Short mmCIF file of C-alpha atoms in Angstrom, two decimals:
data_model
loop_
_atom_site.label_atom_id
_atom_site.label_comp_id
_atom_site.label_asym_id
_atom_site.label_seq_id
_atom_site.Cartn_x
_atom_site.Cartn_y
_atom_site.Cartn_z
CA MET A 1 115.94 110.15 133.47
CA LYS A 2 118.30 111.93 131.08
CA PHE A 3 120.03 109.75 128.52
CA ARG A 4 123.63 110.09 127.38
CA LYS A 5 124.38 106.72 125.76
CA VAL A 6 121.91 104.63 123.77
CA GLY A 7 122.49 101.03 122.78
CA VAL A 8 120.91 99.63 119.61
CA ILE A 9 120.75 95.88 119.05
CA GLY A 10 120.32 95.08 115.37
CA ALA A 11 122.13 96.93 112.58
CA GLY A 12 119.67 96.08 109.82
CA GLN A 13 117.07 98.25 108.12
CA MET A 14 115.42 99.46 111.33
CA GLY A 15 118.38 99.32 113.71
CA ASN A 16 120.72 101.39 111.58
CA GLY A 17 117.94 103.95 111.11
CA ILE A 18 117.43 104.19 114.88
CA ALA A 19 121.19 104.59 115.42
CA HIS A 20 121.20 107.26 112.70
CA VAL A 21 118.55 109.48 114.31
CA CYS A 22 119.95 108.98 117.84
CA ALA A 23 123.44 110.02 116.76
CA LEU A 24 122.14 113.08 114.91
CA ALA A 25 120.22 114.08 118.05
CA GLY A 26 123.49 114.14 120.00
CA TYR A 27 123.43 110.78 121.78
CA GLU A 28 126.38 108.42 121.97
CA VAL A 29 125.32 105.22 120.24
CA ALA A 30 126.64 101.67 120.59
CA LEU A 31 125.49 99.51 117.66
CA HIS A 32 125.45 95.71 117.97
CA ASP A 33 124.59 92.78 115.69
CA VAL A 34 125.46 89.10 115.39
CA SER A 35 128.68 89.83 113.49
CA ARG A 36 131.09 92.70 112.97
CA GLU A 37 130.43 92.51 109.22
CA ARG A 38 126.72 93.23 109.76
CA ILE A 39 127.54 96.16 112.04
CA GLU A 40 129.94 97.59 109.46
CA ALA A 41 127.29 97.15 106.75
CA GLY A 42 124.88 99.09 108.97
CA LEU A 43 127.44 101.85 109.49
CA ALA A 44 127.97 102.07 105.73
CA THR A 45 124.22 102.48 105.25
CA ILE A 46 124.13 105.23 107.89
CA ASP A 47 127.03 107.02 106.19
CA GLY A 48 125.31 106.83 102.82
CA ASN A 49 121.96 108.02 104.19
CA MET A 50 123.54 110.91 106.06
CA SER A 51 125.49 111.90 102.93
CA ARG A 52 122.18 112.09 101.05
CA GLN A 53 120.85 114.34 103.82
CA VAL A 54 123.88 116.58 103.34
CA ALA A 55 123.33 116.66 99.57
CA SER A 56 119.71 117.72 100.10
CA ASP A 57 120.71 120.37 102.67
CA ARG A 58 118.81 118.68 105.50
CA ILE A 59 122.00 118.54 107.60
CA THR A 60 125.50 119.96 107.22
CA ALA A 61 128.65 117.97 106.53
CA GLU A 62 129.84 118.92 110.02
CA GLN A 63 126.66 117.50 111.61
CA ARG A 64 127.13 114.27 109.63
CA ASP A 65 130.75 113.88 110.68
CA ALA A 66 129.95 114.59 114.34
CA ALA A 67 127.05 112.12 114.32
CA LEU A 68 129.11 109.36 112.71
CA ALA A 69 131.83 109.92 115.35
CA ARG A 70 129.25 109.30 118.08
CA ILE A 71 128.48 105.76 116.84
CA SER A 72 130.68 102.95 118.15
CA ILE A 73 130.75 99.24 117.36
CA ALA A 74 129.44 97.08 120.20
CA THR A 75 131.01 93.66 119.73
CA SER A 76 129.32 92.08 122.77
CA MET A 77 126.60 92.69 125.34
CA GLU A 78 129.26 93.92 127.76
CA SER A 79 129.45 97.06 125.61
CA PHE A 80 126.10 98.17 127.06
CA GLU A 81 127.27 98.28 130.69
CA ASP A 82 127.18 102.09 130.73
CA ALA A 83 124.12 102.54 128.47
CA ASP A 84 121.17 104.53 129.81
CA LEU A 85 118.75 103.02 127.30
CA VAL A 86 119.03 99.96 125.05
CA ILE A 87 116.66 99.57 122.09
CA GLU A 88 116.24 96.05 120.70
CA SER A 89 115.60 96.05 116.94
CA ALA A 90 116.23 92.44 115.94
CA THR A 91 114.13 90.30 113.62
CA GLU A 92 110.39 90.09 114.35
CA ASN A 93 110.64 86.77 116.18
CA GLU A 94 109.71 86.46 119.84
CA ASP A 95 112.15 83.65 120.63
CA VAL A 96 115.05 85.66 119.16
CA LYS A 97 114.08 88.72 121.17
CA ARG A 98 113.77 86.73 124.41
CA LYS A 99 117.23 85.25 123.86
CA ILE A 100 118.68 88.72 123.35
CA PHE A 101 117.14 90.01 126.58
CA ALA A 102 118.42 86.99 128.51
CA GLU A 103 121.96 87.70 127.31
CA LEU A 104 121.68 91.47 127.72
CA CYS A 105 120.09 92.03 131.13
CA PRO A 106 122.98 90.75 133.31
CA HIS A 107 125.23 93.43 131.76
CA LEU A 108 122.93 96.43 132.24
CA ARG A 109 123.02 98.95 135.06
CA GLU A 110 120.16 98.46 137.49
CA ASP A 111 118.56 101.76 136.46
CA ALA A 112 119.00 101.32 132.69
CA LEU A 113 115.84 101.29 130.58
CA LEU A 114 114.95 98.77 127.89
CA ALA A 115 112.81 99.30 124.79
CA THR A 116 111.82 97.08 121.91
CA ASN A 117 111.12 98.16 118.35
CA THR A 118 108.78 95.22 117.80
CA SER A 119 106.02 96.01 115.34
CA SER A 120 103.50 93.48 116.64
CA ILE A 121 104.59 91.32 119.62
CA SER A 122 103.13 91.76 123.12
CA ILE A 123 105.13 94.27 125.15
CA THR A 124 103.87 92.75 128.40
CA ARG A 125 105.09 89.29 127.38
CA LEU A 126 108.50 90.52 126.23
CA ALA A 127 108.89 92.60 129.40
CA ALA A 128 108.17 89.54 131.54
CA SER A 129 111.19 87.80 129.99
CA THR A 130 113.51 90.50 131.40
CA ASP A 131 114.68 91.38 134.91
CA ARG A 132 113.08 94.87 134.66
CA PRO A 133 109.49 94.75 133.34
CA GLU A 134 108.70 98.08 135.02
CA ARG A 135 111.56 99.71 133.06
CA PHE A 136 110.58 98.19 129.70
CA MET A 137 108.27 99.42 126.93
CA GLY A 138 107.62 99.45 123.21
CA LEU A 139 109.21 102.16 121.08
CA HIS A 140 108.06 101.36 117.55
CA PHE A 141 109.75 103.45 114.86
CA MET A 142 108.45 103.59 111.30
CA ASN A 143 110.53 102.66 108.26
CA PRO A 144 112.64 104.42 107.01
CA VAL A 145 113.43 105.80 110.45
CA PRO A 146 115.32 108.97 109.36
CA VAL A 147 112.38 109.99 107.14
CA MET A 148 109.22 108.90 108.95
CA GLU A 149 108.03 111.19 111.73
CA LEU A 150 105.95 108.78 113.79
CA VAL A 151 106.83 106.52 116.69
CA GLU A 152 104.30 104.39 118.56
CA LEU A 153 104.77 104.28 122.34
CA VAL A 154 103.38 101.12 123.91
CA ARG A 155 103.30 100.42 127.64
CA GLY A 156 103.29 96.91 129.03
CA ILE A 157 101.13 96.15 132.04
CA ALA A 158 104.13 96.63 134.36
CA THR A 159 105.69 99.73 132.72
CA ASP A 160 106.00 102.45 135.35
CA ASP A 161 105.25 106.14 134.84
CA ALA A 162 108.89 107.23 135.12
CA THR A 163 109.91 104.88 132.30
CA PHE A 164 107.08 106.06 130.08
CA GLU A 165 107.87 109.72 130.67
CA SER A 166 111.61 109.25 130.07
CA ILE A 167 111.10 107.39 126.79
CA ARG A 168 108.42 109.84 125.67
CA ASP A 169 110.87 112.71 126.27
CA PHE A 170 113.57 110.75 124.43
CA ALA A 171 111.29 110.32 121.40
CA ASP A 172 110.54 114.05 121.51
CA SER A 173 114.28 114.79 121.51
CA LEU A 174 114.63 112.86 118.25
CA GLY A 175 112.10 115.16 116.61
CA LYS A 176 109.48 112.41 116.35
CA LYS A 177 105.71 112.68 116.64
CA ILE A 178 104.14 110.27 119.11
CA ALA A 179 101.08 108.02 118.93
CA HIS A 180 100.12 106.18 122.13
CA ALA A 181 99.02 102.61 121.47
CA GLU A 182 97.62 99.99 123.82
CA ASP A 183 99.37 96.64 124.09
CA PHE A 184 97.26 94.72 121.58
CA PRO A 185 98.67 92.63 118.69
CA ALA A 186 100.32 94.87 116.04
CA PHE A 187 99.35 98.07 117.92
CA ILE A 188 97.82 100.79 115.66
CA VAL A 189 99.73 101.18 112.40
CA ASN A 190 100.27 97.51 111.59
CA ARG A 191 96.83 96.50 112.88
CA ILE A 192 95.47 98.57 109.99
CA LEU A 193 98.29 98.41 107.42
CA LEU A 194 99.19 94.72 107.34
CA PRO A 195 95.67 93.37 106.80
CA MET A 196 95.46 95.75 103.82
CA ILE A 197 98.71 94.34 102.44
CA ASN A 198 97.53 90.78 103.13
CA GLU A 199 94.27 91.52 101.28
CA ALA A 200 96.29 92.84 98.32
CA VAL A 201 98.18 89.52 98.26
CA TYR A 202 94.83 87.67 98.33
CA THR A 203 93.69 89.86 95.42
CA LEU A 204 96.75 88.71 93.49
CA TYR A 205 96.35 85.08 94.66
CA GLU A 206 92.73 84.95 93.47
CA GLY A 207 93.58 86.47 90.08
CA VAL A 208 91.58 89.66 90.56
CA GLY A 209 94.50 91.71 89.27
CA SER A 210 98.18 91.52 88.40
CA VAL A 211 100.97 92.91 90.60
CA GLU A 212 101.15 96.04 88.46
CA SER A 213 97.39 96.52 88.33
CA ILE A 214 96.95 96.15 92.10
CA ASP A 215 99.70 98.64 92.87
CA LYS A 216 98.53 101.07 90.19
CA ALA A 217 94.94 100.85 91.45
CA MET A 218 95.90 101.78 95.01
CA LYS A 219 98.35 104.50 94.00
CA LEU A 220 96.01 106.21 91.54
CA GLY A 221 92.67 105.20 93.03
CA ALA A 222 93.43 105.71 96.74
CA ASN A 223 96.32 108.20 96.38
CA HIS A 224 98.76 105.90 98.21
CA PRO A 225 102.39 106.93 97.63
CA MET A 226 103.37 103.28 97.16
CA GLY A 227 101.34 100.26 96.05
CA PRO A 228 100.65 97.61 98.72
CA LEU A 229 102.74 94.90 97.05
CA GLN A 230 105.63 97.31 96.47
CA LEU A 231 105.30 98.32 100.13
CA ALA A 232 105.32 94.67 101.22
CA ASP A 233 108.60 94.17 99.37
CA PHE A 234 109.99 97.27 101.07
CA ILE A 235 108.96 96.09 104.56
CA GLY A 236 110.11 92.51 103.93
CA LEU A 237 107.68 89.67 103.22
CA ASP A 238 108.99 87.69 106.21
CA THR A 239 108.15 90.61 108.48
CA CYS A 240 104.71 90.95 106.89
CA LEU A 241 104.06 87.26 107.47
CA SER A 242 105.27 87.42 111.08
CA ILE A 243 102.93 90.31 111.86
CA MET A 244 99.95 88.58 110.24
CA GLN A 245 100.72 85.44 112.27
CA VAL A 246 100.79 87.52 115.47
CA LEU A 247 97.43 89.07 114.55
CA HIS A 248 95.91 85.71 113.64
CA ASP A 249 97.19 83.96 116.77
CA GLY A 250 96.52 86.85 119.13
CA LEU A 251 93.02 87.82 117.97
CA SER A 252 91.78 84.40 116.80
CA ASP A 253 89.93 85.88 113.85
CA SER A 254 90.01 84.26 110.41
CA LYS A 255 90.17 87.67 108.72
CA TYR A 256 93.83 87.84 109.77
CA ARG A 257 94.78 84.49 108.18
CA PRO A 258 97.98 85.03 106.16
CA CYS A 259 97.47 84.57 102.44
CA PRO A 260 98.94 81.24 101.24
CA LEU A 261 100.77 83.11 98.47
CA LEU A 262 102.55 85.26 101.06
CA VAL A 263 103.58 82.09 102.88
CA LYS A 264 104.85 80.58 99.61
CA TYR A 265 107.01 83.61 98.80
CA VAL A 266 108.57 83.53 102.25
CA GLU A 267 109.21 79.79 101.99
CA ALA A 268 110.95 80.43 98.67
CA GLY A 269 113.19 83.02 100.30
CA TRP A 270 111.71 85.75 98.12
CA LEU A 271 111.47 88.35 100.88
CA GLY A 272 111.40 91.55 98.84
CA ARG A 273 114.05 94.19 98.33
CA LYS A 274 116.50 92.72 100.84
CA THR A 275 116.76 89.48 98.83
CA GLN A 276 116.27 91.18 95.43
CA ARG A 277 113.07 89.22 94.75
CA GLY A 278 109.57 89.43 96.12
CA PHE A 279 106.47 90.55 94.28
CA TYR A 280 108.99 92.35 92.09
CA ASP A 281 112.38 91.20 90.81
CA TYR A 282 114.96 93.89 91.61
CA ARG A 283 118.00 92.29 89.97
CA GLY A 284 117.78 94.31 86.75
CA GLU A 285 117.83 98.00 86.01
CA LYS A 286 114.10 98.28 86.65
CA PRO A 287 111.87 96.23 89.03
CA VAL A 288 109.83 93.61 87.15
CA PRO A 289 106.73 91.89 88.60
CA THR A 290 107.25 88.21 89.43
CA ARG A 291 103.62 87.33 88.72
#
């Protein structure tokens, strides 16, 4: 199946990045969120990110302008009636995603494909909540989407071969590299990455090291480009907690138990960069550790 128009549900950090790369690849994009203000904020982020690409000579000003012109505001689910593919990129909450699919599916063409950008939730279970489980699969982009090369492709038990091949070709057309993952909790990247981040939070919780020491140790001792606590703030501590809960519930292993300190930060609303406070406080000129 050849795609012309792609719908993206969710204009936040991941959704606007997905819309960005789809528009640059030549697809018409309809971008939706819970309010027009959030969509416009997403469009402003896309504009700013594309302008940085122009400044660094990664794209031309003409490519930026043409890509931005391909993105339209989708004010309701009816806007996806002519979409060939719709990618859900809402918050990492299964109930929220199921509600979106229930509202979306009646407005889709019978042959339209559905994908979810979930980073941890069962593709088979999400697919079963739609009217097209055979035309549904996981398409997990990495953050930030315009920069990171990888996407994980995850089939549900019902995903048919034609759907898989079409979405694989679509990912190729975006210039992405593909890793095939089985439908297990958190797939490949987050199955490995999030327990490491959770262990870093435990290391802080138990007083083994400070925020700065833990991040410095992993950057200089393991050659990581970003410390694990800095990375957690970048991902969003609520997302980190959600993924650890999926791992803990899905695999029933105590090694995936979320650190109580991570839970406390989320309960406080200190979610990282997006709320200006997490393991670092971002409200000043320079990030300052909060512990």
